[in-house]
RNA sequence: GACCUCGUAGCUCAGCCGGUAGAGCAUCUGACUUUUAAUCAGGGGGUCAUGGGUUCAAAUCCCAUCGAGGUCACCA
């Protein structure tokens, strides 16, 4: 039967239902007394074949109709639940309505709870209401929705058809809630800063550009909230604050990159980056415990142990361990570049020593860091917002945390010297980057804010989507984003 | 952006050494009073992503386009 026929068949049934008991789309409420799980839990003790005289009202989507409607399975946001209709003894109106049910309809049922001889908790329907009619059929009941494109373009279908999708997205949302609660409990204030920026700062990435009509000027979707968050700390809104929200980067898509993604950024005055290491471990471990009851989390064929503390290793030290190349001994960029070339890492000419270290690290080390590892001692040249060590001026007081080869956290002792910050920005603006990259703008408002006096502080960013992937054994970032970015179809 | 793979019924898939399209689920008709992916019998349902080419003949081979996935590149 063609799709149009399916639509007209279901529409015809809707008309009949409307004749019988009114238009379902006019219904505004249903007094649901129990969720599917609540029913199953409450009557757990029933023996097979045992009946009760206790009535419940349940509601959900019709997932299966067996034995001509004798058994109907509904799904709500907790579980599936079986409904029984006595095809011989039920009221004729009920049976008439039952015959008009389709897979996917939303129904409300009132009836007595029993356990069938086969052991299934079941509601013997005495009342049936169609609360909403599905005019389109659901995906195949056993194999579900497999087509990746369809799953992401029509997440509602995927959610109905694929238990794993429900679990993954729920876990992601619970994870975000757990992180918020963790920080609330420690008196961090959750704040909001602009999504629309006059210039996109706080990171290096290509921004999305839009235009404000009334102001007749370009605006950029933020690539990071960092600079505004620091300004809030400077102003004294709170010495401990955070934001969990979206950032946007106009770059390539990959299993680890979505154009919009969620980041957590935390700032705390009067602490250094080592406090952010502790906080990173605490937050991530807390999330693992909350979702899995243990710090050890399965990912693919690996087991990742989030139990603190995690090892800290220098970036140059790691490069040495994995390649034998000691970049500390080659501080001249030309020599460093030649040495990198020898071990098969070619770099653009004109890169700084720090950029070469980062490139070699990215090619030779990154994907080997499976268990949580804090990479410390990052080059100052690639850390324009971080304080350097007084006794090691080319090394930043910064770390990046890697898990499963992915960067999931990035933090530093925040640079608060406005003169030094201006110099770093200028250096940044001159640094060699991609051929079509726009020049890095200098955010004078931010420098002015620093000049107003920023307390020493630690700042931390955690990629929520990637953390979500780790916590849900998801190979693609799209699994943990309800509606990942897709190309438009005609 | 480059390369590889994929796109067949509403869904899940088969068919791909060229010969005019199949199965299961869903759907329709009938049977069935306790099913658990219910079962049994029968029926209907297709622009084989789109466009072009080769050929007597194309779902199948070739080219282009669109969409998707992957790898790489890009990426604080």
Coordinates of C-alpha atoms (C1' of nucleotides) in Angstrom, one line a residue:
Chain A
X1 CA 0.0 0.0 0.0
X2 CA 1.4 3.3 -1.0
X3 CA 2.1 6.1 1.6
X4 CA -0.8 8.1 0.3
X5 CA -3.1 5.2 0.8
X6 CA -1.8 4.7 4.3
X7 CA -2.5 8.4 5.0
X8 CA -6.0 8.2 3.6
X9 CA -6.8 4.9 5.4
X10 CA -5.7 6.4 8.7
X11 CA -7.6 9.6 7.9
X12 CA -10.7 7.6 7.2
X13 CA -10.4 5.9 10.6
X14 CA -9.9 9.2 12.3
X15 CA -13.2 10.3 10.7
X16 CA -14.9 7.2 12.1
X17 CA -13.4 7.7 15.5
X18 CA -14.7 11.3 15.4
X19 CA -18.2 10.0 14.6
X20 CA -18.0 7.5 17.4
X21 CA -16.7 9.7 20.3
X22 CA -15.6 13.0 19.0
X23 CA -12.5 14.4 17.3
X24 CA -9.5 13.1 19.2
X25 CA -7.6 16.3 18.4
X26 CA -10.1 18.2 20.5
X27 CA -9.1 16.3 23.6
X28 CA -7.0 18.4 25.9
X29 CA -6.2 16.1 28.8
X30 CA -6.3 12.6 30.3
X31 CA -6.2 11.8 34.0
X32 CA -3.2 9.4 34.0
X33 CA -2.8 7.7 37.3
X34 CA 0.3 5.6 36.6
X35 CA 3.2 5.4 34.3
X36 CA 4.0 2.0 32.8
X37 CA 6.8 1.5 35.2
X38 CA 4.7 2.6 38.1
X39 CA 2.1 -0.1 37.3
X40 CA 4.8 -2.7 36.9
X41 CA 6.5 -1.8 40.1
X42 CA 3.3 -1.5 42.1
X43 CA 2.0 -4.9 41.1
X44 CA 5.4 -6.6 41.0
X45 CA 4.2 -9.1 43.6
X46 CA 1.4 -10.5 41.6
X47 CA 1.6 -14.2 40.7
X48 CA 1.1 -15.4 37.2
X49 CA -2.6 -15.5 36.5
X50 CA -3.4 -13.4 39.6
X51 CA -6.0 -10.7 39.2
X52 CA -6.7 -7.5 41.2
X53 CA -9.7 -5.2 41.5
X54 CA -7.4 -2.1 41.4
X55 CA -8.0 0.3 38.6
X56 CA -5.3 2.4 36.9
X57 CA -5.4 4.9 34.1
X58 CA -2.4 4.7 31.7
X59 CA -1.6 6.4 28.5
X60 CA 1.0 6.1 25.7
X61 CA 1.6 5.3 22.1
X62 CA 0.3 2.1 20.5
X63 CA 3.3 -0.1 19.6
X64 CA 1.8 -3.4 18.9
X65 CA -1.7 -4.8 18.3
X66 CA -1.9 -8.6 18.7
X67 CA -4.7 -11.1 18.4
X68 CA -7.1 -8.7 16.6
X69 CA -6.6 -6.1 19.4
X70 CA -7.0 -8.5 22.3
X71 CA -3.5 -7.4 23.3
X72 CA -2.3 -3.8 22.7
X73 CA 1.1 -2.7 23.8
X74 CA 1.6 1.0 24.6
X75 CA 4.8 2.9 25.2
X76 CA 5.1 5.9 27.5
X77 CA 8.2 7.7 28.7
X78 CA 9.0 5.0 31.2
X79 CA 8.3 1.6 29.6
X80 CA 6.0 -0.5 27.5
X81 CA 2.8 -1.8 29.0
X82 CA 0.4 -4.5 27.8
X83 CA -3.3 -3.7 27.6
X84 CA -5.9 -6.5 27.3
X85 CA -9.3 -6.3 25.7
X86 CA -11.9 -9.0 26.2
X87 CA -13.1 -9.4 22.6
X88 CA -16.2 -11.4 23.7
X89 CA -17.3 -9.5 26.8
X90 CA -16.2 -5.9 26.3
X91 CA -18.8 -3.1 25.6
X92 CA -19.6 -2.9 21.9
X93 CA -18.5 0.8 21.7
X94 CA -15.1 -0.1 23.1
X95 CA -14.7 -2.9 20.6
X96 CA -15.7 -0.6 17.8
X97 CA -13.1 1.9 18.8
X98 CA -10.5 -0.8 19.2
X99 CA -11.0 -1.9 15.6
X100 CA -10.1 1.7 14.5
X101 CA -6.7 1.8 16.4
X102 CA -3.6 2.0 14.4
X103 CA 0.1 1.6 15.4
X104 CA 1.4 4.9 16.5
X105 CA -1.9 6.3 17.9
X106 CA -1.8 7.8 21.4
X107 CA -4.4 6.2 23.7
X108 CA -5.6 6.4 27.2
X109 CA -6.8 3.3 29.0
X110 CA -8.5 2.7 32.3
X111 CA -8.7 -0.9 33.6
X112 CA -7.9 -3.4 36.2
X113 CA -4.4 -4.7 36.7
X114 CA -3.6 -8.4 36.6
X115 CA -0.7 -10.7 35.7
X116 CA -1.4 -13.0 32.7
X117 CA -0.7 -16.7 33.0
X118 CA 2.4 -16.0 30.8
X119 CA 3.6 -13.6 33.5
X120 CA 3.0 -10.2 31.9
X121 CA 1.6 -7.3 34.0
X122 CA -1.5 -6.3 32.0
X123 CA -4.3 -3.8 32.2
X124 CA -7.7 -5.2 31.4
X125 CA -9.3 -2.3 29.6
X126 CA -12.7 -1.1 30.7
X127 CA -12.3 2.3 29.0
X128 CA -10.4 3.2 25.9
X129 CA -9.8 6.7 24.6
X130 CA -8.0 7.7 21.5
X131 CA -6.1 10.8 22.6
X132 CA -4.4 11.5 19.3
X133 CA -4.4 9.9 15.9
X134 CA -1.2 9.0 14.1
X135 CA -1.7 9.7 10.4
X136 CA 1.7 8.3 9.4
X137 CA 2.9 4.8 10.3
X138 CA 5.7 4.2 12.7
X139 CA 9.0 2.5 11.6
X140 CA 9.3 -1.3 11.4
X141 CA 8.5 -2.8 14.8
X142 CA 11.4 -5.1 15.2
X143 CA 14.3 -3.7 13.2
X144 CA 13.3 -0.2 13.9
X145 CA 14.7 2.8 12.1
X146 CA 18.2 1.9 10.9
X147 CA 18.8 4.4 8.2
X148 CA 21.2 6.9 9.8
X149 CA 20.0 9.8 7.8
X150 CA 16.3 9.1 8.7
X151 CA 17.3 8.7 12.3
X152 CA 18.8 12.1 12.6
X153 CA 16.3 13.9 10.3
X154 CA 13.3 12.4 12.1
X155 CA 14.5 12.0 15.6
X156 CA 11.0 11.6 17.0
X157 CA 10.6 8.4 14.9
X158 CA 14.1 7.3 16.0
X159 CA 13.1 7.9 19.6
X160 CA 10.0 5.9 19.4
X161 CA 11.6 3.0 17.5
X162 CA 15.1 2.8 19.1
X163 CA 15.4 2.3 22.9
X164 CA 19.1 3.0 22.6
X165 CA 18.4 6.5 21.3
X166 CA 16.0 7.2 24.2
X167 CA 18.7 6.0 26.7
X168 CA 21.5 8.0 25.0
X169 CA 19.6 11.3 24.9
X170 CA 18.2 10.9 28.4
X171 CA 21.7 10.1 29.7
X172 CA 23.0 13.2 28.0
X173 CA 20.3 15.5 29.5
X174 CA 20.7 13.9 32.9
X175 CA 24.5 14.4 32.7
X176 CA 24.0 18.1 32.0
X177 CA 21.6 18.3 35.0
X178 CA 24.1 16.5 37.2
X179 CA 26.9 18.9 36.3
X180 CA 24.6 21.9 37.0
X181 CA 23.6 20.5 40.3
X182 CA 27.2 19.6 41.2
X183 CA 28.2 23.2 40.6
X184 CA 25.1 24.7 42.3
X185 CA 26.0 22.6 45.4
X186 CA 29.4 24.2 45.4
X187 CA 28.0 27.7 45.1
X188 CA 28.9 28.4 41.6
X189 CA 26.5 30.9 40.0
X190 CA 25.1 29.9 36.6
X191 CA 25.2 32.9 34.3
X192 CA 24.3 33.7 30.7
X193 CA 26.4 35.7 28.2
X194 CA 25.7 36.8 24.7
X195 CA 25.4 34.4 21.8
X196 CA 25.6 37.3 19.3
X197 CA 29.0 38.9 19.3
X198 CA 30.3 42.0 17.7
X199 CA 33.5 40.0 17.2
X200 CA 34.0 36.3 17.8
X201 CA 36.7 36.0 20.4
X202 CA 37.8 33.6 23.1
X203 CA 39.1 31.0 20.7
X204 CA 40.4 30.7 17.2
X205 CA 37.7 29.3 14.9
X206 CA 35.7 30.4 11.9
X207 CA 32.5 32.0 13.1
X208 CA 29.0 32.0 11.6
X209 CA 28.1 35.5 10.5
X210 CA 24.7 37.0 10.6
X211 CA 23.3 40.5 10.1
X212 CA 21.3 42.7 12.4
X213 CA 18.8 44.8 10.3
X214 CA 18.0 47.6 12.7
X215 CA 21.6 48.2 13.6
X216 CA 22.8 47.4 10.1
X217 CA 25.8 45.6 11.2
X218 CA 27.3 42.1 11.1
X219 CA 27.0 39.9 14.2
X220 CA 28.9 36.7 14.9
X221 CA 27.5 33.6 16.6
X222 CA 29.9 33.1 19.5
X223 CA 32.7 30.6 19.2
X224 CA 33.4 30.8 23.0
X225 CA 31.8 32.6 26.0
X226 CA 35.2 33.0 27.7
X227 CA 35.7 36.8 27.4
X228 CA 32.3 37.8 28.7
X229 CA 32.5 35.3 31.5
X230 CA 35.7 36.9 32.7
X231 CA 34.1 40.3 32.5
X232 CA 31.4 39.1 34.8
X233 CA 34.0 37.9 37.3
X234 CA 35.8 41.2 37.0
X235 CA 32.5 43.0 37.8
X236 CA 32.1 40.9 40.8
X237 CA 28.8 39.2 39.9
X238 CA 30.3 36.2 41.5
X239 CA 33.8 34.9 42.2
X240 CA 32.6 31.4 41.1
X241 CA 30.5 31.1 38.0
X242 CA 29.8 29.0 35.0
X243 CA 27.8 28.8 31.8
X244 CA 26.6 25.7 30.0
X245 CA 25.5 26.7 26.6
X246 CA 25.9 26.5 22.9
X247 CA 28.9 27.6 20.9
X248 CA 29.1 27.7 17.1
X249 CA 32.0 27.1 14.8
X250 CA 31.8 27.3 11.0
X251 CA 34.1 24.4 10.3
X252 CA 34.1 20.9 9.1
X253 CA 31.7 18.2 10.4
X254 CA 33.0 15.0 11.7
X255 CA 32.1 12.3 14.2
X256 CA 33.6 14.6 16.8
X257 CA 32.4 18.0 15.5
X258 CA 29.0 19.5 15.1
X259 CA 28.7 23.1 14.0
X260 CA 26.8 23.9 17.2
X261 CA 28.0 22.2 20.3
X262 CA 27.6 22.6 24.1
X263 CA 30.4 23.6 26.3
X264 CA 30.7 24.1 30.1
X265 CA 32.9 27.0 31.1
X266 CA 33.8 27.6 34.7
X267 CA 35.7 30.4 36.3
X268 CA 36.8 30.7 39.9
X269 CA 38.7 33.6 41.3
X270 CA 41.7 33.2 43.6
X271 CA 42.6 29.6 42.4
X272 CA 45.0 28.4 39.7
X273 CA 44.7 25.8 37.0
X274 CA 45.5 23.0 39.4
X275 CA 42.2 23.6 41.1
X276 CA 40.6 23.2 37.6
X277 CA 42.3 19.9 37.3
X278 CA 40.7 18.8 40.5
X279 CA 37.3 20.2 39.4
X280 CA 37.5 18.5 36.0
X281 CA 38.2 15.1 37.7
X282 CA 35.5 15.7 40.3
X283 CA 32.8 16.7 37.7
X284 CA 33.6 13.9 35.3
X285 CA 33.8 11.3 38.0
X286 CA 30.5 12.5 39.5
X287 CA 28.8 12.1 36.1
X288 CA 30.2 8.6 35.7
X289 CA 29.0 7.6 39.1
X290 CA 25.6 9.2 38.5
X291 CA 25.1 7.5 35.2
X292 CA 26.9 4.2 35.7
X293 CA 27.3 3.8 39.5
X294 CA 31.0 3.4 38.9
X295 CA 34.0 5.3 37.6
X296 CA 34.7 2.6 35.1
X297 CA 32.8 3.2 31.9
X298 CA 32.7 0.9 28.8
X299 CA 33.5 2.5 25.5
X300 CA 33.5 0.3 22.5
X301 CA 35.8 -2.5 23.4
X302 CA 37.6 -0.4 25.9
X303 CA 37.0 0.4 29.6
X304 CA 37.8 3.9 30.7
X305 CA 38.5 4.5 34.3
X306 CA 37.5 8.0 35.5
X307 CA 38.5 7.4 39.1
X308 CA 40.6 10.3 40.2
X309 CA 43.4 11.2 40.2
X310 CA 44.4 11.1 36.5
X311 CA 48.0 11.3 35.4
X312 CA 49.5 14.7 34.4
X313 CA 52.1 14.7 31.7
X314 CA 53.9 17.5 29.9
X315 CA 53.1 18.0 26.2
X316 CA 56.7 17.9 25.2
X317 CA 57.4 15.0 27.5
X318 CA 54.6 13.0 25.8
X319 CA 56.0 13.8 22.4
X320 CA 59.3 12.6 23.6
X321 CA 57.8 9.4 25.0
X322 CA 55.9 8.6 21.8
X323 CA 58.4 9.7 19.2
X324 CA 61.8 10.0 20.9
X325 CA 61.9 13.6 19.7
X326 CA 62.9 16.1 22.4
X327 CA 61.5 19.4 21.3
X328 CA 62.7 21.1 24.5
X329 CA 66.2 20.8 23.0
X330 CA 65.0 22.3 19.7
X331 CA 63.6 25.7 20.6
X332 CA 64.4 27.2 17.2
X333 CA 61.3 26.8 15.1
X334 CA 63.3 26.0 11.9
X335 CA 65.2 23.2 13.7
X336 CA 62.0 21.9 15.3
X337 CA 60.2 21.9 12.0
X338 CA 63.0 19.9 10.4
X339 CA 63.0 17.4 13.2
X340 CA 59.2 17.1 13.0
X341 CA 59.5 16.4 9.3
X342 CA 62.0 13.6 10.0
X343 CA 59.4 11.7 12.0
X344 CA 56.8 12.2 9.3
X345 CA 55.0 15.3 10.6
X346 CA 55.1 18.0 8.0
X347 CA 54.1 21.6 9.1
X348 CA 53.5 24.8 7.3
X349 CA 56.6 27.0 7.2
X350 CA 56.5 29.9 9.6
X351 CA 54.8 28.2 12.5
X352 CA 56.0 29.0 16.0
X353 CA 57.8 26.4 18.1
X354 CA 54.6 26.0 20.1
X355 CA 52.5 25.4 17.0
X356 CA 55.0 22.7 15.9
X357 CA 54.9 21.1 19.3
X358 CA 51.1 21.1 19.1
X359 CA 51.1 19.7 15.6
X360 CA 53.5 16.8 16.4
X361 CA 51.4 16.1 19.6
X362 CA 48.3 16.0 17.5
X363 CA 49.7 13.6 15.0
X364 CA 51.7 11.3 17.2
X365 CA 50.3 11.4 20.7
X366 CA 46.7 12.5 20.9
X367 CA 45.0 9.3 19.8
X368 CA 47.1 7.2 22.1
X369 CA 45.7 8.9 25.2
X370 CA 42.8 6.6 25.9
X371 CA 42.6 6.7 29.7
X372 CA 42.0 10.2 31.2
X373 CA 45.2 12.2 31.0
X374 CA 45.9 15.8 31.8
X375 CA 48.4 17.2 29.3
X376 CA 50.2 20.0 31.0
X377 CA 52.9 22.5 30.2
X378 CA 51.4 23.5 26.9
X379 CA 53.5 26.1 24.9
X380 CA 52.7 29.7 25.7
X381 CA 52.5 30.4 22.0
X382 CA 49.3 28.4 21.6
X383 CA 47.9 29.6 24.9
X384 CA 47.2 33.3 24.4
X385 CA 44.8 33.6 27.3
X386 CA 46.9 31.7 29.8
X387 CA 49.5 32.8 32.3
X388 CA 53.0 31.5 31.6
X389 CA 55.2 30.2 34.4
X390 CA 57.5 33.0 35.7
X391 CA 60.5 30.6 35.6
X392 CA 59.6 29.0 32.3
X393 CA 58.3 31.9 30.2
X394 CA 57.5 29.7 27.1
X395 CA 55.3 27.3 29.1
X396 CA 51.7 28.1 29.9
X397 CA 50.0 27.3 33.2
X398 CA 47.5 25.3 31.4
X399 CA 46.2 21.8 30.8
X400 CA 44.1 19.9 28.3
X401 CA 42.4 16.7 29.4
X402 CA 42.4 13.8 26.9
X403 CA 40.2 10.7 27.0
X404 CA 39.9 8.2 24.2
X405 CA 42.1 10.4 22.1
X406 CA 39.8 13.3 22.3
X407 CA 40.3 16.6 24.0
X408 CA 37.4 17.0 26.5
X409 CA 38.7 19.7 28.8
X410 CA 41.0 22.8 28.5
X411 CA 41.9 25.1 31.4
X412 CA 44.4 27.5 32.6
X413 CA 45.5 30.1 35.1
X414 CA 43.9 33.0 33.4
X415 CA 46.1 35.8 32.1
X416 CA 45.0 39.0 33.8
X417 CA 47.8 41.4 32.8
X418 CA 46.1 43.7 30.2
X419 CA 49.4 44.7 28.7
X420 CA 50.5 41.2 28.2
X421 CA 47.1 40.2 26.9
X422 CA 47.3 42.9 24.2
X423 CA 50.8 41.7 23.2
X424 CA 49.5 38.1 23.0
X425 CA 46.6 39.1 20.9
X426 CA 48.9 41.0 18.6
X427 CA 51.2 38.0 18.3
X428 CA 48.1 35.9 17.6
X429 CA 47.0 38.2 14.9
X430 CA 50.4 37.8 13.2
X431 CA 50.6 34.0 13.6
X432 CA 50.6 31.9 10.5
X433 CA 47.3 30.0 10.2
X434 CA 45.2 28.7 7.4
X435 CA 45.3 30.5 4.0
X436 CA 41.7 31.8 4.1
X437 CA 41.4 32.4 7.8
X438 CA 40.3 35.9 8.7
X439 CA 42.7 38.0 10.8
X440 CA 42.3 37.4 14.5
X441 CA 40.4 40.5 15.9
X442 CA 41.6 42.3 19.0
X443 CA 38.9 42.7 21.5
X444 CA 39.6 46.1 23.0
X445 CA 36.6 45.9 25.3
X446 CA 38.1 42.8 26.9
X447 CA 41.5 44.3 27.3
X448 CA 39.9 47.4 28.9
X449 CA 38.0 45.1 31.2
X450 CA 41.3 43.4 32.2
X451 CA 42.7 46.9 32.8
X452 CA 39.9 47.4 35.3
X453 CA 41.5 44.7 37.4
X454 CA 40.8 40.9 37.1
X455 CA 41.5 38.8 40.1
X456 CA 43.8 35.8 39.5
X457 CA 41.6 32.9 38.6
X458 CA 41.3 29.5 37.1
X459 CA 39.1 28.9 34.1
X460 CA 37.9 25.6 32.7
X461 CA 36.1 24.5 29.6
X462 CA 34.6 21.0 29.1
X463 CA 33.1 19.8 25.9
X464 CA 29.7 18.5 27.0
X465 CA 28.9 16.6 23.8
X466 CA 32.2 14.7 23.8
X467 CA 31.8 13.9 27.5
X468 CA 28.3 12.7 26.6
X469 CA 29.7 10.4 23.9
X470 CA 32.1 8.9 26.4
X471 CA 29.4 8.3 28.9
X472 CA 27.0 6.7 26.5
X473 CA 29.4 4.6 24.4
X474 CA 28.5 6.7 21.3
X475 CA 30.9 6.7 18.3
X476 CA 29.4 9.9 16.8
X477 CA 28.7 13.3 18.3
X478 CA 25.4 13.1 16.4
X479 CA 24.1 10.4 18.7
X480 CA 24.2 12.7 21.7
X481 CA 22.7 15.7 19.9
X482 CA 19.0 15.4 19.5
X483 CA 18.9 17.3 16.2
X484 CA 22.4 17.3 14.6
X485 CA 23.0 19.7 11.8
X486 CA 22.0 18.2 8.5
X487 CA 22.1 19.6 5.0
X488 CA 18.8 20.9 3.8
X489 CA 16.8 18.7 1.4
X490 CA 14.4 20.1 -1.2
Chain B
rG1 C1' 37.7 20.4 0.0
rA2 C1' 39.8 15.1 -1.6
rC3 C1' 38.9 10.0 -1.7
rC4 C1' 36.0 5.5 -0.6
rU5 C1' 31.1 3.3 0.3
rC6 C1' 25.9 3.7 0.1
rG7 C1' 20.7 5.3 -1.8
rU8 C1' 15.4 -0.7 -4.3
rA9 C1' 7.8 -0.9 -1.2
rG10 C1' 5.9 3.2 4.7
rC11 C1' 10.2 0.3 7.6
rU12 C1' 14.3 -3.7 7.5
rC13 C1' 16.7 -5.8 3.5
rA14 C1' 17.7 -9.3 -1.0
rG15 C1' 18.3 -8.8 -6.3
rC16 C1' 23.9 -6.0 -9.1
rC17 C1' 28.5 -11.6 -14.1
rG18 C1' 22.5 -6.7 -18.2
rG19 C1' 16.7 -9.9 -19.9
rU20 C1' 11.6 -5.4 -17.5
rA21 C1' 11.8 -6.3 -9.2
rG22 C1' 11.4 -10.0 -4.5
rA23 C1' 11.0 -11.3 1.0
rG24 C1' 9.8 -10.0 6.2
rC25 C1' 7.3 -6.3 9.0
rA26 C1' 3.5 -2.8 8.2
rU27 C1' -1.2 -2.5 5.3
rC28 C1' -6.1 -4.9 3.4
rU29 C1' -9.6 -9.5 3.4
rG30 C1' -10.6 -13.9 6.1
rA31 C1' -9.6 -17.4 10.4
rC32 C1' -8.2 -17.6 15.6
rU33 C1' -10.4 -16.4 23.3
rU34 C1' -4.3 -15.3 26.5
rU35 C1' -0.5 -13.2 22.9
rU36 C1' 4.9 -11.6 23.8
rA37 C1' 8.7 -9.8 16.7
rA38 C1' 1.4 -13.7 18.0
rU39 C1' 0.1 -17.4 14.2
rC40 C1' -2.3 -19.3 9.6
rA41 C1' -4.4 -18.4 4.4
rG42 C1' -5.1 -14.9 0.5
rG43 C1' -4.6 -9.7 -1.7
rG44 C1' -2.8 -4.8 -2.8
rG45 C1' 1.4 -1.7 -2.7
rG46 C1' 7.7 0.4 -6.7
rU47 C1' 9.7 7.3 -10.8
rC48 C1' 15.0 0.8 -8.1
rA49 C1' 17.7 9.0 -5.3
rU50 C1' 17.7 12.4 -9.9
rG51 C1' 19.4 13.3 -14.9
rG52 C1' 22.0 11.7 -19.0
rG53 C1' 24.9 7.8 -21.7
rU54 C1' 26.2 2.6 -23.6
rU55 C1' 22.9 -1.4 -25.3
rC56 C1' 18.0 -4.9 -29.0
rA57 C1' 17.4 -4.7 -23.5
rA58 C1' 19.8 -1.1 -17.5
rA59 C1' 17.9 -1.6 -10.4
rU60 C1' 22.4 -3.9 -12.5
rC61 C1' 27.6 -1.0 -16.7
rC62 C1' 29.5 4.4 -17.5
rC63 C1' 29.2 9.8 -16.5
rA64 C1' 27.1 13.9 -13.8
rU65 C1' 24.0 15.9 -9.9
rC66 C1' 21.6 15.5 -5.0
rG67 C1' 21.6 13.3 -0.2
rA68 C1' 24.0 10.2 3.6
rG69 C1' 28.0 7.5 6.1
rG70 C1' 33.3 6.8 6.7
rU71 C1' 38.6 8.2 6.1
rC72 C1' 41.7 12.2 5.3
rA73 C1' 42.3 17.5 5.2
rC74 C1' 40.6 21.5 8.2
rC75 C1' 40.0 22.4 13.5
rA76 C1' 42.7 26.0 20.6

